[in-house]
């Protein structure tokens, strides 16, 4: 059950004592980096003044913009000669940011990933196919090292090449794969073309899915289509990458490893802390990083802490599914909408296929939202009446969720372009203000 039993089962009190000790050390080391040297001096704070975890709130936040301004070495807290690796975020929302690691950083990161995989049920006898891009993106090397350390045979496939992925799964008996959730649904079309049933003709039993927001409904579809446990993996380059938070088999939230990170959820506008059960911005402080410690990093990801404790016995708190990034929020007709809300509604209909796209336009002064949705081939075969009935149902359900009436277009399976990386769910054609 446990990779690191002592740490995973640490009672809350001891976990917090450990956090405080590690926070002091982190702040001491961070002060070597030009950015924090200045920021701490401006705040008049040193590690010696940290008497309790509440004192964390006296420390400044770090934003993505700070990372960009500090590019490339403003956050480096050790001598360059100690750095053994760099990664850069994929730049989904702007200029890339760089993160450095010492050898110890890589080892600790690796161990966190092993811990996650082990918790999900991966064992040395498994065969692990890593279908994420290698290189600067952390999902490749991060999972690779963690799986190897666990003793698993790793197939470093990288992204794409769908037919070959499937052939390898069969030839080498892949039991665990790491894959982007939207791509895992897309890949079903290739399985279909090849006449291979993922539930019967492969040995897959666990899919590690993460790197992009996905609803519980999408997880359900993946689990059913593949006959697996689709485990939710959350991470971001700034915090290493994968290995930050992971689901346990109880499927009731993703445990964030609090021996390695301090978790805060804040109101993104007021930056005040929010109680468990309320959705806000995830703010993280690294506790075990040498090359590039980050203090109160504003991830822009939105989630809540699940109230209560998990039956697995781990005191490390659980995050809910990520709702998206604060900058994923769309303002349409004055209403705030997250793409994931649309996804939840769509994926609840079994006649809806596995891909969709939200298109925003402006007609005169008025916003218009069109949701383009692939339907299943069996619905198509039933003809126009069935399609119209479904369209009506979807419009009504979407209106209930997002509080205005979108246009809905139903299209044939495969008509909406889908890549192998993080899915693009929104095309905004509205003129920039
Ligand atoms: P970029 O920020 O350029 O996309 P990263 O590869 O570091 O680069 O991506 C990390 C981000 O991906 C997270 O901040 C979050 O928005 C998203 N993400 C990662 N894992 C998940 C997950 N399991 N659920 C939802 N979103 C996720
Ligand atoms: Zn648990």
Coordinates of C-alpha atoms and ligand atoms in Angstrom, one line a residue:
X1 CA 0.0 0.0 0.0
X2 CA 2.7 2.5 1.0
X3 CA 5.9 3.5 -0.8
X4 CA 7.1 5.6 2.1
X5 CA 5.0 4.4 5.0
X6 CA 6.4 6.6 7.7
X7 CA 5.9 9.9 5.7
X8 CA 2.6 8.9 4.1
X9 CA 1.1 7.9 7.5
X10 CA 2.6 10.8 9.5
X11 CA -0.1 12.2 11.8
X12 CA -1.2 15.8 11.0
X13 CA 0.7 17.3 13.9
X14 CA 4.0 15.7 13.0
X15 CA 3.4 16.6 9.4
X16 CA 3.0 20.2 10.3
X17 CA 6.1 20.2 12.5
X18 CA 8.0 18.8 9.6
X19 CA 6.6 21.4 7.3
X20 CA 7.7 24.2 9.7
X21 CA 11.3 22.9 10.0
X22 CA 11.5 22.5 6.2
X23 CA 9.9 25.9 5.5
X24 CA 12.6 27.6 7.6
X25 CA 15.3 25.8 5.7
X26 CA 13.6 26.6 2.4
X27 CA 13.4 30.3 3.2
X28 CA 17.0 30.3 4.2
X29 CA 18.1 28.7 0.9
X30 CA 15.7 30.8 -1.2
X31 CA 17.3 34.0 0.2
X32 CA 20.4 33.1 -2.0
X33 CA 18.3 33.7 -5.1
X34 CA 18.3 37.3 -6.4
X35 CA 14.5 37.5 -6.5
X36 CA 14.0 36.4 -3.0
X37 CA 16.9 38.2 -1.5
X38 CA 15.2 41.4 -2.6
X39 CA 11.7 40.3 -1.9
X40 CA 12.5 39.2 1.7
X41 CA 14.5 42.4 2.3
X42 CA 11.5 44.5 1.1
X43 CA 9.3 42.5 3.5
X44 CA 11.9 42.7 6.2
X45 CA 11.7 39.0 6.9
X46 CA 14.3 36.3 7.6
X47 CA 13.9 32.5 8.2
X48 CA 14.7 33.1 11.9
X49 CA 11.4 35.0 12.3
X50 CA 9.2 32.0 11.2
X51 CA 7.8 30.7 14.5
X52 CA 4.8 28.9 13.2
X53 CA 3.2 27.8 10.0
X54 CA 0.9 30.8 10.2
X55 CA 3.9 33.0 9.7
X56 CA 4.0 31.7 6.1
X57 CA 1.4 34.4 5.4
X58 CA 4.1 37.0 6.2
X59 CA 6.0 35.8 3.2
X60 CA 5.4 37.3 -0.3
X61 CA 3.6 35.5 -3.0
X62 CA 5.4 34.5 -6.2
X63 CA 3.7 34.9 -9.5
X64 CA 4.2 33.5 -13.0
X65 CA 5.1 37.1 -13.9
X66 CA 7.8 37.1 -11.3
X67 CA 9.2 34.0 -12.8
X68 CA 9.2 35.6 -16.2
X69 CA 10.9 38.8 -14.9
X70 CA 13.5 36.6 -13.2
X71 CA 14.2 34.7 -16.4
X72 CA 16.6 32.9 -16.6
X73 CA 18.5 32.9 -13.3
X74 CA 16.7 35.2 -10.9
X75 CA 15.3 32.3 -8.9
X76 CA 18.5 30.2 -8.9
X77 CA 19.5 29.6 -5.2
X78 CA 22.6 27.5 -5.8
X79 CA 25.8 27.8 -7.8
X80 CA 25.2 27.0 -11.5
X81 CA 27.7 24.2 -11.3
X82 CA 25.3 22.3 -8.9
X83 CA 22.5 22.3 -11.4
X84 CA 22.0 19.0 -13.3
X85 CA 18.8 19.5 -15.1
X86 CA 16.4 22.2 -16.4
X87 CA 12.8 22.0 -17.5
X88 CA 10.6 24.7 -19.0
X89 CA 6.8 24.9 -18.8
X90 CA 5.0 24.2 -22.0
X91 CA 4.1 27.9 -22.3
X92 CA 0.3 27.2 -22.7
X93 CA -0.4 30.7 -21.4
X94 CA 2.6 32.8 -22.6
X95 CA 6.3 32.8 -22.5
X96 CA 7.9 29.7 -21.1
X97 CA 9.5 29.7 -17.6
X98 CA 12.5 27.7 -16.6
X99 CA 13.0 25.5 -13.6
X100 CA 16.4 24.2 -12.4
X101 CA 17.2 21.0 -10.4
X102 CA 20.2 19.8 -8.5
X103 CA 20.9 16.0 -8.4
X104 CA 19.2 15.9 -5.0
X105 CA 16.2 17.7 -6.5
X106 CA 15.9 15.1 -9.3
X107 CA 16.2 12.3 -6.8
X108 CA 13.5 13.7 -4.5
X109 CA 11.2 14.4 -7.4
X110 CA 11.7 10.9 -8.7
X111 CA 10.9 9.5 -5.3
X112 CA 7.6 11.5 -5.1
X113 CA 6.6 10.1 -8.5
X114 CA 7.4 6.5 -7.3
X115 CA 5.3 7.2 -4.3
X116 CA 2.4 8.3 -6.4
X117 CA 2.5 5.4 -8.8
X118 CA 2.8 2.9 -5.9
X119 CA -0.2 4.4 -4.2
X120 CA -2.2 4.0 -7.4
X121 CA -1.3 0.3 -7.4
X122 CA 1.7 0.2 -9.8
X123 CA 4.2 -2.5 -9.0
X124 CA 7.6 -3.7 -10.2
X125 CA 6.0 -6.4 -12.3
X126 CA 4.2 -3.8 -14.4
X127 CA 5.1 -2.6 -17.9
X128 CA 4.8 1.1 -18.1
X129 CA 4.3 2.9 -21.4
X130 CA 5.0 6.6 -21.2
X131 CA 2.9 8.3 -23.9
X132 CA 3.9 11.8 -22.9
X133 CA 6.3 14.1 -24.7
X134 CA 9.9 13.8 -23.5
X135 CA 12.2 16.8 -23.4
X136 CA 11.4 20.0 -21.7
X137 CA 7.9 18.9 -20.7
X138 CA 8.1 17.3 -17.3
X139 CA 5.5 14.5 -18.0
X140 CA 8.1 12.6 -20.0
X141 CA 11.2 12.4 -17.8
X142 CA 9.3 12.9 -14.6
X143 CA 7.2 9.8 -14.8
X144 CA 10.0 7.9 -16.5
X145 CA 12.4 8.2 -13.6
X146 CA 9.7 7.6 -11.0
X147 CA 8.5 4.4 -12.8
X148 CA 12.1 3.1 -13.2
X149 CA 12.9 3.7 -9.5
X150 CA 9.8 1.6 -8.7
X151 CA 11.4 -1.2 -10.7
X152 CA 8.9 -1.2 -13.6
X153 CA 10.0 -1.8 -17.1
X154 CA 9.5 1.6 -18.9
X155 CA 8.7 2.0 -22.6
X156 CA 9.7 5.6 -23.4
X157 CA 7.3 6.0 -26.3
X158 CA 6.8 9.7 -26.2
X159 CA 3.8 11.3 -27.8
X160 CA 1.9 10.4 -30.9
X161 CA 2.3 7.6 -33.5
X162 CA -1.0 6.1 -32.4
X163 CA -0.8 2.8 -34.3
X164 CA 2.7 2.0 -33.0
X165 CA 1.6 2.9 -29.4
X166 CA -1.1 0.2 -29.7
X167 CA 1.1 -2.3 -31.3
X168 CA 3.7 -1.9 -28.5
X169 CA 1.0 -2.2 -25.9
X170 CA 0.2 -5.6 -27.3
X171 CA 3.8 -6.8 -28.1
X172 CA 5.3 -5.8 -24.7
X173 CA 2.2 -6.4 -22.6
X174 CA 1.8 -2.9 -21.3
X175 CA -0.2 -2.8 -18.1
X176 CA 0.2 0.9 -17.1
X177 CA 0.2 3.9 -19.5
X178 CA 0.7 7.6 -18.9
X179 CA -1.5 9.6 -21.3
X180 CA -3.2 12.9 -21.7
X181 CA -6.9 12.3 -21.1
X182 CA -8.2 13.9 -24.3
X183 CA -5.7 11.9 -26.3
X184 CA -6.8 8.7 -24.6
X185 CA -10.3 9.3 -25.9
X186 CA -9.0 10.1 -29.4
X187 CA -6.8 7.0 -29.4
X188 CA -10.0 4.9 -29.2
X189 CA -10.6 5.7 -32.8
X190 CA -7.3 4.1 -33.7
X191 CA -8.1 1.1 -31.6
X192 CA -11.4 0.9 -33.5
X193 CA -9.7 1.1 -36.9
X194 CA -7.2 -1.6 -36.0
X195 CA -10.0 -3.8 -34.7
X196 CA -8.5 -4.0 -31.2
X197 CA -10.5 -3.9 -28.1
X198 CA -8.5 -2.1 -25.3
X199 CA -10.4 -3.9 -22.6
X200 CA -9.9 -7.5 -24.0
X201 CA -6.9 -7.3 -26.3
X202 CA -4.5 -5.4 -24.1
X203 CA -3.3 -6.0 -20.5
X204 CA -3.9 -2.4 -19.5
X205 CA -5.1 -2.0 -15.9
X206 CA -4.1 1.5 -14.9
X207 CA -4.0 4.7 -17.0
X208 CA -2.3 7.7 -15.4
X209 CA -4.1 10.7 -16.8
X210 CA -3.3 14.3 -16.1
X211 CA -1.7 17.5 -17.5
X212 CA -5.0 19.0 -18.4
X213 CA -8.4 19.6 -16.7
X214 CA -10.8 16.7 -17.2
X215 CA -14.2 16.0 -15.7
X216 CA -15.3 13.0 -13.7
X217 CA -17.5 12.2 -16.7
X218 CA -14.4 12.0 -18.9
X219 CA -12.7 9.8 -16.4
X220 CA -15.7 7.5 -16.4
X221 CA -15.6 7.2 -20.1
X222 CA -11.8 6.4 -20.1
X223 CA -12.3 3.8 -17.4
X224 CA -15.1 2.1 -19.2
X225 CA -13.5 2.1 -22.7
X226 CA -10.2 0.8 -21.4
X227 CA -11.3 -1.3 -18.5
X228 CA -8.8 0.5 -16.2
X229 CA -8.4 2.6 -13.1
X230 CA -7.8 6.1 -14.6
X231 CA -5.8 7.8 -11.9
X232 CA -5.7 11.6 -11.8
X233 CA -2.2 13.0 -11.7
X234 CA -1.7 16.7 -11.0
X235 CA 1.5 18.7 -11.2
X236 CA 3.2 21.7 -12.8
X237 CA 6.7 22.4 -14.0
X238 CA 7.2 25.1 -11.4
X239 CA 6.7 22.5 -8.7
X240 CA 8.8 19.9 -10.5
X241 CA 6.0 18.5 -12.7
X242 CA 4.1 15.3 -12.0
X243 CA 4.4 14.0 -8.4
X244 CA 2.8 16.9 -6.7
X245 CA -0.6 15.4 -6.1
X246 CA -2.1 12.1 -7.1
X247 CA -5.2 10.1 -6.5
X248 CA -5.4 7.1 -4.2
X249 CA -7.6 4.1 -5.1
X250 CA -10.4 5.5 -2.9
X251 CA -10.9 8.1 -5.7
X252 CA -12.0 10.8 -3.4
X253 CA -9.6 13.6 -4.3
X254 CA -5.9 13.9 -5.1
X255 CA -3.5 13.7 -2.2
X256 CA -1.1 16.6 -2.2
X257 CA 2.3 15.6 -0.6
X258 CA 2.5 17.9 2.3
X259 CA 5.9 16.8 3.4
X260 CA 7.2 18.3 0.2
X261 CA 4.8 21.2 -0.4
X262 CA 2.8 23.6 1.7
X263 CA -0.7 24.0 0.3
X264 CA -2.8 27.1 0.6
X265 CA -6.1 27.8 -1.1
X266 CA -6.8 31.6 -1.5
X267 CA -9.4 33.8 -2.9
X268 CA -7.7 34.9 -6.2
X269 CA -8.9 38.5 -5.8
X270 CA -8.4 39.2 -2.1
X271 CA -5.6 36.6 -1.7
X272 CA -7.2 35.7 1.7
X273 CA -7.2 32.0 2.7
X274 CA -10.3 30.0 2.0
X275 CA -11.8 27.2 4.2
X276 CA -11.9 23.6 3.1
X277 CA -14.7 23.0 0.6
X278 CA -14.4 26.4 -1.1
X279 CA -12.9 26.7 -4.5
X280 CA -10.0 29.1 -4.9
X281 CA -6.5 29.4 -6.3
X282 CA -3.9 26.8 -5.3
X283 CA -0.8 28.3 -3.8
X284 CA 2.2 26.1 -3.2
X285 CA 5.5 26.4 -1.4
X286 CA 8.3 23.9 -2.2
X287 CA 9.8 22.3 0.9
X288 CA 12.4 20.1 -0.5
X289 CA 14.0 22.0 -3.3
X290 CA 17.6 23.2 -3.5
X291 CA 18.2 24.7 -6.9
X292 CA 15.0 26.7 -7.1
X293 CA 12.8 26.9 -4.0
X294 CA 9.6 28.7 -4.7
X295 CA 7.6 30.5 -1.9
X296 CA 3.8 30.8 -2.1
X297 CA 3.7 30.3 -5.8
X298 CA 0.3 31.3 -7.3
X299 CA -0.5 28.4 -9.6
X300 CA -3.6 30.0 -11.0
X301 CA -5.2 26.6 -10.9
X302 CA -8.6 26.5 -9.2
X303 CA -9.7 23.7 -6.8
X304 CA -10.8 23.2 -3.2
X305 CA -9.5 21.1 -0.3
X306 CA -11.8 18.1 0.2
X307 CA -13.2 18.3 3.8
X308 CA -12.5 15.4 6.1
X309 CA -9.9 12.7 5.9
X310 CA -9.5 9.9 3.4
X311 CA -10.1 6.3 4.3
X312 CA -6.7 5.3 3.1
X313 CA -5.2 6.7 6.3
X314 CA -3.0 9.4 4.7
X315 CA -3.1 12.7 6.5
X316 CA -1.9 14.6 3.3
X317 CA -4.9 16.7 2.3
X318 CA -6.8 16.1 -0.8
X319 CA -7.6 18.5 -3.6
X320 CA -10.7 18.2 -5.7
X321 CA -10.5 17.9 -9.4
X322 CA -8.9 21.0 -10.9
X323 CA -11.6 23.2 -12.3
X324 CA -9.2 24.9 -14.7
X325 CA -6.9 27.9 -14.5
X326 CA -8.2 31.3 -13.5
X327 CA -7.3 32.4 -17.0
X328 CA -9.4 29.7 -18.6
X329 CA -12.5 31.5 -17.4
X330 CA -14.6 32.8 -20.3
X331 CA -16.8 35.8 -19.9
X332 CA -19.7 35.3 -22.3
X333 CA -22.6 37.7 -22.3
X334 CA -21.3 38.9 -18.9
X335 CA -21.5 35.4 -17.5
X336 CA -18.4 33.5 -16.2
X337 CA -18.0 30.1 -17.7
X338 CA -15.3 27.4 -17.3
X339 CA -14.9 25.0 -20.2
X340 CA -15.0 22.1 -17.8
X341 CA -18.7 23.0 -16.9
X342 CA -19.6 22.5 -20.5
X343 CA -17.6 19.3 -20.6
X344 CA -19.4 17.9 -17.6
X345 CA -22.8 18.5 -19.2
X346 CA -21.8 17.1 -22.6
X347 CA -20.2 14.0 -21.4
X348 CA -23.2 13.1 -19.3
X349 CA -25.0 12.2 -22.6
X350 CA -24.1 8.8 -23.9
X351 CA -25.0 9.8 -27.5
X352 CA -22.2 12.5 -27.3
X353 CA -18.9 11.4 -28.7
X354 CA -15.5 12.1 -27.3
X355 CA -14.6 15.5 -28.6
X356 CA -16.0 19.0 -28.5
X357 CA -15.0 22.6 -29.1
X358 CA -16.3 25.9 -27.8
X359 CA -16.3 28.7 -30.3
X360 CA -16.9 32.3 -29.3
X361 CA -17.9 35.0 -31.8
X362 CA -19.3 38.5 -31.5
X363 CA -22.3 39.6 -33.5
X364 CA -22.4 43.4 -33.2
X365 CA -22.3 44.0 -29.5
X366 CA -23.5 40.5 -28.6
X367 CA -21.3 37.5 -27.6
X368 CA -22.2 34.2 -29.1
X369 CA -21.1 30.8 -27.9
X370 CA -21.3 27.8 -30.2
X371 CA -20.6 24.4 -28.8
X372 CA -19.5 22.0 -31.6
X373 CA -20.0 18.4 -30.5
X374 CA -19.1 15.1 -32.0
X375 CA -21.9 12.5 -31.7
X376 CA -21.5 8.7 -31.8
X377 CA -21.9 6.9 -35.1
X378 CA -24.8 4.9 -33.7
X379 CA -26.8 8.1 -33.2
X380 CA -25.9 9.3 -36.7
X381 CA -27.3 6.1 -38.1
X382 CA -30.7 6.9 -36.5
X383 CA -31.1 10.0 -38.6
X384 CA -32.3 13.5 -38.2
X385 CA -35.0 13.1 -35.6
X386 CA -32.6 11.6 -33.0
X387 CA -30.1 14.3 -33.7
X388 CA -32.6 17.1 -33.2
X389 CA -33.9 15.6 -30.0
X390 CA -30.4 15.4 -28.6
X391 CA -29.6 18.9 -29.6
X392 CA -32.6 20.2 -27.7
X393 CA -31.7 18.2 -24.6
X394 CA -28.1 19.5 -24.7
X395 CA -29.2 23.1 -25.1
X396 CA -31.5 22.8 -22.1
X397 CA -28.9 21.2 -19.9
X398 CA -26.2 23.7 -20.9
X399 CA -28.6 26.6 -20.2
X400 CA -29.2 25.2 -16.7
X401 CA -25.5 25.0 -16.1
X402 CA -24.2 28.2 -17.7
X403 CA -27.4 30.4 -17.4
X404 CA -27.6 31.5 -21.1
X405 CA -28.5 29.7 -24.3
X406 CA -25.6 28.6 -26.4
X407 CA -25.8 27.4 -30.0
X408 CA -25.2 23.7 -30.4
X409 CA -23.8 22.1 -33.6
X410 CA -23.7 18.3 -33.8
X411 CA -21.0 16.9 -36.1
X412 CA -19.8 13.5 -37.2
X413 CA -17.1 11.7 -35.1
X414 CA -13.6 12.7 -36.1
X415 CA -14.6 16.1 -37.5
X416 CA -13.2 18.2 -34.7
X417 CA -9.4 18.4 -34.9
X418 CA -7.7 16.7 -32.0
X419 CA -4.0 16.7 -31.2
X420 CA -1.9 14.4 -29.1
X421 CA -0.9 17.1 -26.6
X422 CA -3.0 19.2 -24.2
X423 CA -6.4 19.7 -25.8
X424 CA -7.5 23.0 -27.2
X425 CA -11.2 23.4 -26.1
X426 CA -11.9 27.0 -26.9
X427 CA -11.5 29.1 -30.0
X428 CA -12.2 32.8 -29.2
X429 CA -12.9 34.8 -32.4
X430 CA -14.1 37.9 -30.6
X431 CA -12.2 41.1 -31.3
X432 CA -9.6 41.8 -28.6
X433 CA -10.6 44.8 -26.4
Ligands
LIG1 P1 1.9 24.9 -18.9 O1 1.7 25.7 -17.6 O2 2.7 25.7 -19.9 O3 0.7 24.2 -19.4 P2 2.9 22.6 -17.4 O4 3.3 21.4 -18.2 O5 3.7 22.9 -16.2 O6 3.0 23.8 -18.4 O7 1.4 22.4 -17.0 C1 0.9 22.4 -15.7 C2 -0.5 22.8 -15.7 O8 -1.3 21.8 -16.3 C3 -1.1 22.9 -14.3 O9 -0.8 24.2 -13.7 C4 -2.6 22.7 -14.6 O10 -3.2 23.9 -15.1 C5 -2.6 21.7 -15.7 N1 -2.8 20.3 -15.1 C6 -1.8 19.4 -14.8 N2 -2.3 18.3 -14.3 C7 -3.6 18.5 -14.2 C8 -4.8 17.7 -13.7 N3 -4.6 16.5 -13.3 N4 -6.0 18.2 -13.8 C9 -6.2 19.5 -14.3 N5 -5.2 20.3 -14.8 C10 -3.9 19.8 -14.7
LIG2 ZN1 -6.5 8.4 0.1

